[in-house]
Amino acid sequence: MIYQSGTGVTLAVDPSTSDVEVWEGTQSVVLPCQYSKVLEEIVTVTWSRLDLSPSTVHERGEGDILINQNKHYSGRTSMRPDALDSSIFSLILKEPVPSDSGNYICSITDEGSAPCSPLSLWKDRSHIVEEEGERKACFTLTLDRIQFTAQEKHR
C-alpha cells in the first residue's frame, strides 16, 4: 500500500507485514518500517509504544539515542547501521517476550521539526504539519500487534 502526501513524499506500507507473530524463545524479530524517498536532511526515527512510560522503544538520529529508552528494552533493540542512508528503519527486537506484545509506532521526524502529536497519529496514514508557515510531512506507521505464543518443548 502506498500513501502519498500533498508534498509528494511517499511512505510505503506492506499490509502483509503489519501483523508480526513470533514464538516465545525466538532469537529476534524484525518490525518493518521503510521510507520510500532518499532523505537529504538529518532525521530522527523513533520507535515507541504509547501504552508504556517512557514510551520510547528505540530512537536513532545520527546514531542511537537511548537516553529516553524504556528500560524493558535496554540492550534488546537495534536498527541497521545504514538506516538513514537506506531509508529502512526496521526495528530488530532481540529475545522477544510476551510482555513485548503491543502496538509499535515508527515515527520519522525532520531534524528540528516538531514531532508527531499522539492525537494526530493515524494507522497507516500520513499528515501534514504546519510549522512557521512551512509544510512538513509527518509519517507514522503503526504495527497492529506482536503476538507471542508459548510453545511446549518436547524432550
mmCIF file of C-alpha atoms in Angstrom:
data_model
loop_
_atom_site.group_PDB
_atom_site.id
_atom_site.type_symbol
_atom_site.label_atom_id
_atom_site.label_comp_id
_atom_site.label_asym_id
_atom_site.label_seq_id
_atom_site.Cartn_x
_atom_site.Cartn_y
_atom_site.Cartn_z
ATOM 1 C CA MET A 1 0.000 0.000 0.000
ATOM 2 C CA ILE A 2 1.397 3.443 -0.854
ATOM 3 C CA TYR A 3 0.385 6.670 0.855
ATOM 4 C CA GLN A 4 1.368 9.980 -0.685
ATOM 5 C CA SER A 5 1.185 13.375 0.985
ATOM 6 C CA GLY A 6 0.493 16.676 -0.726
ATOM 7 C CA THR A 7 4.234 17.342 -0.673
ATOM 8 C CA GLY A 8 4.944 14.376 -2.943
ATOM 9 C CA VAL A 9 6.681 12.384 -0.197
ATOM 10 C CA THR A 10 5.658 8.735 -0.140
ATOM 11 C CA LEU A 11 5.553 6.144 2.629
ATOM 12 C CA ALA A 12 5.412 2.504 1.550
ATOM 13 C CA VAL A 13 3.437 0.188 3.797
ATOM 14 C CA ASP A 14 3.144 -3.527 3.170
ATOM 15 C CA PRO A 15 -0.119 -4.636 4.838
ATOM 16 C CA SER A 16 1.101 -8.224 4.999
ATOM 17 C CA THR A 17 3.841 -7.170 7.414
ATOM 18 C CA SER A 18 1.720 -5.111 9.806
ATOM 19 C CA ASP A 19 0.926 -8.140 11.970
ATOM 20 C CA VAL A 20 4.051 -9.865 13.240
ATOM 21 C CA GLU A 21 3.760 -13.144 15.117
ATOM 22 C CA VAL A 22 6.654 -14.937 16.776
ATOM 23 C CA TRP A 23 7.144 -17.769 19.234
ATOM 24 C CA GLU A 24 8.449 -17.135 22.721
ATOM 25 C CA GLY A 25 12.115 -18.104 22.703
ATOM 26 C CA THR A 26 12.709 -16.681 19.210
ATOM 27 C CA GLN A 27 16.179 -15.124 18.952
ATOM 28 C CA SER A 28 14.943 -11.874 17.334
ATOM 29 C CA VAL A 29 12.098 -10.332 15.355
ATOM 30 C CA VAL A 30 12.108 -7.528 12.766
ATOM 31 C CA LEU A 31 9.381 -4.862 12.867
ATOM 32 C CA PRO A 32 9.239 -3.336 9.369
ATOM 33 C CA CYS A 33 9.349 0.380 8.591
ATOM 34 C CA GLN A 34 10.610 1.741 5.274
ATOM 35 C CA TYR A 35 10.527 5.237 3.808
ATOM 36 C CA SER A 36 10.387 5.306 0.010
ATOM 37 C CA LYS A 37 12.306 8.544 -0.550
ATOM 38 C CA VAL A 38 16.013 9.245 -0.090
ATOM 39 C CA LEU A 39 16.421 11.513 2.912
ATOM 40 C CA GLU A 40 18.508 14.606 2.286
ATOM 41 C CA GLU A 41 18.327 16.006 5.802
ATOM 42 C CA ILE A 42 19.172 14.543 9.171
ATOM 43 C CA VAL A 43 16.090 12.928 10.639
ATOM 44 C CA THR A 44 15.181 11.241 13.887
ATOM 45 C CA VAL A 45 13.463 7.868 13.781
ATOM 46 C CA THR A 46 11.590 6.906 16.935
ATOM 47 C CA TRP A 47 10.013 3.544 17.669
ATOM 48 C CA SER A 48 7.517 3.813 20.514
ATOM 49 C CA ARG A 49 4.645 2.162 22.349
ATOM 50 C CA LEU A 50 2.151 4.664 23.716
ATOM 51 C CA ASP A 51 0.996 2.232 26.428
ATOM 52 C CA LEU A 52 4.427 2.408 28.127
ATOM 53 C CA SER A 53 6.099 5.107 30.196
ATOM 54 C CA PRO A 54 8.531 6.170 28.947
ATOM 55 C CA SER A 55 7.121 5.267 25.542
ATOM 56 C CA THR A 56 10.421 5.173 23.603
ATOM 57 C CA VAL A 57 11.472 1.699 22.452
ATOM 58 C CA HIS A 58 14.379 2.871 20.252
ATOM 59 C CA GLU A 59 15.496 6.190 18.778
ATOM 60 C CA ARG A 60 18.031 6.912 16.031
ATOM 61 C CA GLY A 61 19.403 10.211 14.769
ATOM 62 C CA GLU A 62 22.969 10.361 13.515
ATOM 63 C CA GLY A 63 23.450 7.461 15.943
ATOM 64 C CA ASP A 64 21.400 5.592 18.522
ATOM 65 C CA ILE A 65 19.778 7.869 21.120
ATOM 66 C CA LEU A 66 18.902 5.593 24.024
ATOM 67 C CA ILE A 67 18.697 8.088 26.899
ATOM 68 C CA ASN A 68 14.858 8.061 26.858
ATOM 69 C CA GLN A 69 14.549 4.332 26.104
ATOM 70 C CA ASN A 70 12.150 2.302 28.242
ATOM 71 C CA LYS A 71 14.296 0.080 30.494
ATOM 72 C CA HIS A 72 12.300 -3.005 29.428
ATOM 73 C CA TYR A 73 14.051 -2.786 26.025
ATOM 74 C CA SER A 74 17.561 -1.974 27.262
ATOM 75 C CA GLY A 75 20.162 -3.909 25.261
ATOM 76 C CA ARG A 76 17.499 -5.640 23.133
ATOM 77 C CA THR A 77 16.859 -3.208 20.258
ATOM 78 C CA SER A 78 18.822 -2.135 17.209
ATOM 79 C CA MET A 79 18.426 -0.754 13.708
ATOM 80 C CA ARG A 80 20.521 -1.215 10.586
ATOM 81 C CA PRO A 81 23.761 0.792 10.822
ATOM 82 C CA ASP A 82 22.917 2.343 7.420
ATOM 83 C CA ALA A 83 19.268 3.064 8.306
ATOM 84 C CA LEU A 84 19.392 6.773 7.444
ATOM 85 C CA ASP A 85 21.169 6.124 4.130
ATOM 86 C CA SER A 86 18.979 3.181 3.100
ATOM 87 C CA SER A 87 15.686 4.622 4.459
ATOM 88 C CA ILE A 88 14.998 1.212 6.013
ATOM 89 C CA PHE A 89 14.056 1.951 9.610
ATOM 90 C CA SER A 90 13.025 -1.553 10.667
ATOM 91 C CA LEU A 91 13.498 -2.331 14.352
ATOM 92 C CA ILE A 92 15.272 -5.502 15.428
ATOM 93 C CA LEU A 93 13.964 -6.715 18.788
ATOM 94 C CA LYS A 94 16.154 -9.368 20.416
ATOM 95 C CA GLU A 95 14.848 -12.130 22.679
ATOM 96 C CA PRO A 96 11.166 -11.136 22.463
ATOM 97 C CA VAL A 97 8.952 -11.986 25.422
ATOM 98 C CA PRO A 98 5.138 -11.924 25.794
ATOM 99 C CA SER A 99 5.232 -8.509 27.515
ATOM 100 C CA ASP A 100 6.663 -7.075 24.260
ATOM 101 C CA SER A 101 3.238 -7.596 22.646
ATOM 102 C CA GLY A 102 1.570 -4.332 21.672
ATOM 103 C CA ASN A 103 1.224 -1.579 19.089
ATOM 104 C CA TYR A 104 4.548 -0.194 17.890
ATOM 105 C CA ILE A 105 4.816 3.181 16.143
ATOM 106 C CA CYS A 106 7.647 4.115 13.768
ATOM 107 C CA SER A 107 7.864 7.931 13.562
ATOM 108 C CA ILE A 108 10.164 9.752 11.153
ATOM 109 C CA THR A 109 10.753 13.401 12.064
ATOM 110 C CA ASP A 110 12.882 16.034 10.324
ATOM 111 C CA GLU A 111 15.715 17.436 12.437
ATOM 112 C CA GLY A 112 14.426 20.405 14.396
ATOM 113 C CA SER A 113 10.764 19.947 13.484
ATOM 114 C CA ALA A 114 8.033 19.244 15.983
ATOM 115 C CA PRO A 115 7.390 15.530 16.497
ATOM 116 C CA CYS A 116 4.053 13.993 15.571
ATOM 117 C CA SER A 117 1.428 14.622 18.205
ATOM 118 C CA PRO A 118 -0.109 11.439 19.659
ATOM 119 C CA LEU A 119 -3.513 12.972 18.902
ATOM 120 C CA SER A 120 -2.676 13.068 15.210
ATOM 121 C CA LEU A 121 -1.371 9.518 14.814
ATOM 122 C CA TRP A 122 -3.384 7.626 12.244
ATOM 123 C CA LYS A 123 -2.974 3.975 11.443
ATOM 124 C CA ASP A 124 -1.031 3.626 8.180
ATOM 125 C CA ARG A 125 -1.523 7.295 7.270
ATOM 126 C CA SER A 126 0.476 10.451 6.800
ATOM 127 C CA HIS A 127 -0.458 14.001 7.630
ATOM 128 C CA ILE A 128 0.961 17.453 7.094
ATOM 129 C CA VAL A 129 2.301 19.557 9.951
ATOM 130 C CA GLU A 130 2.302 23.361 9.582
ATOM 131 C CA GLU A 131 5.298 24.928 11.317
ATOM 132 C CA GLU A 132 6.123 28.613 10.907
ATOM 133 C CA GLY A 133 4.337 28.677 7.546
ATOM 134 C CA GLU A 134 6.284 25.691 6.223
ATOM 135 C CA ARG A 135 4.504 22.442 5.395
ATOM 136 C CA LYS A 136 6.223 19.277 6.553
ATOM 137 C CA ALA A 137 5.144 15.697 6.107
ATOM 138 C CA CYS A 138 4.882 13.697 9.299
ATOM 139 C CA PHE A 139 4.642 9.944 8.871
ATOM 140 C CA THR A 140 3.788 7.212 11.292
ATOM 141 C CA LEU A 141 3.344 3.512 10.772
ATOM 142 C CA THR A 142 1.503 1.550 13.426
ATOM 143 C CA LEU A 143 2.029 -2.183 13.565
ATOM 144 C CA ASP A 144 -1.153 -3.848 14.818
ATOM 145 C CA ARG A 145 0.498 -6.095 17.374
ATOM 146 C CA ILE A 146 3.283 -8.511 18.002
ATOM 147 C CA GLN A 147 1.712 -11.740 19.173
ATOM 148 C CA PHE A 148 3.699 -14.238 21.182
ATOM 149 C CA THR A 149 2.596 -17.816 21.623
ATOM 150 C CA ALA A 150 4.269 -20.077 24.164
ATOM 151 C CA GLN A 151 5.225 -23.434 22.703
ATOM 152 C CA GLU A 152 5.754 -26.537 24.830
ATOM 153 C CA LYS A 153 9.178 -28.052 24.459
ATOM 154 C CA HIS A 154 9.238 -31.787 23.758
ATOM 155 C CA ARG A 155 12.077 -33.877 25.099
#
